[in-house]
């Protein structure tokens, strides 16, 4: 794990929106969402697709990200 990524994940308050890049069997992947939990071995990222538990030893990078943009309202048909 990157020592700066480890420090960041342990210093951010729970609830912070983050993106975490980590190693998986076939390469690398990202988890985007709120930092929901953490312990000495892992952190949990709660995103749109559910919770992802990321082993801290697999983390290669992490950073806080801004909140998602607001959802757009339904489109209304143009009368013309």
Coordinates of C-alpha atoms in Angstrom, one line a residue:
X1 CA 0.0 0.0 0.0
X2 CA 1.1 3.5 -0.7
X3 CA 2.1 5.1 2.6
X4 CA 0.4 8.4 1.6
X5 CA -2.8 6.6 0.6
X6 CA -2.7 4.8 3.9
X7 CA -2.3 8.0 5.8
X8 CA -5.1 9.7 3.9
X9 CA -7.6 6.8 4.4
X10 CA -6.8 6.8 8.1
X11 CA -7.0 10.5 8.5
X12 CA -10.2 11.4 6.6
X13 CA -13.4 11.5 8.6
X14 CA -15.9 8.8 7.9
X15 CA -18.5 10.0 5.4
X16 CA -15.9 11.7 3.2
X17 CA -16.4 10.9 -0.5
X18 CA -13.3 9.2 -1.9
X19 CA -12.0 7.3 -4.8
X20 CA -9.7 4.4 -4.0
X21 CA -7.6 2.5 -6.5
X22 CA -6.7 -1.0 -5.5
X23 CA -5.2 -4.2 -6.8
X24 CA -7.4 -7.1 -7.8
X25 CA -6.5 -10.5 -9.3
X26 CA -6.6 -9.2 -12.9
X27 CA -5.1 -5.8 -12.4
X28 CA -6.4 -2.6 -10.8
X29 CA -9.9 -1.2 -10.1
X30 CA -11.5 1.8 -8.4
X31 CA -14.1 2.2 -5.7
X32 CA -16.0 5.5 -5.6
X33 CA -18.2 6.5 -2.7
X34 CA -18.3 7.5 0.9
X35 CA -15.8 6.2 3.4
X36 CA -18.2 4.2 5.5
X37 CA -15.9 2.2 7.9
X38 CA -12.2 1.3 8.4
X39 CA -10.1 -0.8 10.7
X40 CA -6.5 -1.8 10.8
X41 CA -6.9 -4.1 7.8
X42 CA -9.5 -2.6 5.5
X43 CA -11.8 0.2 4.6
X44 CA -15.4 0.1 3.4
X45 CA -16.5 2.4 0.6
X46 CA -20.3 2.8 0.2
X47 CA -21.2 3.6 -3.4
X48 CA -24.1 3.4 -5.8
X49 CA -23.5 -0.3 -6.3
X50 CA -23.3 -1.1 -2.6
X51 CA -20.5 -1.5 -0.1
X52 CA -17.0 -2.5 -1.2
X53 CA -14.5 -3.7 1.4
X54 CA -11.0 -2.9 0.2
X55 CA -8.0 -4.5 1.9
X56 CA -5.5 -1.7 2.9
X57 CA -2.7 -3.8 1.6
X58 CA -4.2 -3.7 -1.9
X59 CA -4.6 0.1 -2.0
X60 CA -2.3 1.9 -4.5
X61 CA -3.9 5.4 -4.4
X62 CA -6.7 7.3 -2.7
X63 CA -8.0 10.8 -2.7
X64 CA -11.1 12.8 -1.6
X65 CA -13.4 13.9 -4.4
X66 CA -16.2 16.5 -4.5
X67 CA -19.8 15.5 -4.1
X68 CA -21.6 14.2 -7.1
X69 CA -23.4 16.7 -9.3
X70 CA -27.2 17.0 -8.6
X71 CA -29.4 14.7 -10.5
X72 CA -31.1 16.2 -13.5
X73 CA -34.8 16.5 -13.5
X74 CA -37.0 14.7 -16.0
X75 CA -36.9 16.2 -19.5
X76 CA -40.1 17.8 -20.7
X77 CA -41.1 17.5 -24.3
X78 CA -40.7 20.6 -26.4
X79 CA -43.9 21.8 -27.9
X80 CA -43.4 23.5 -31.2

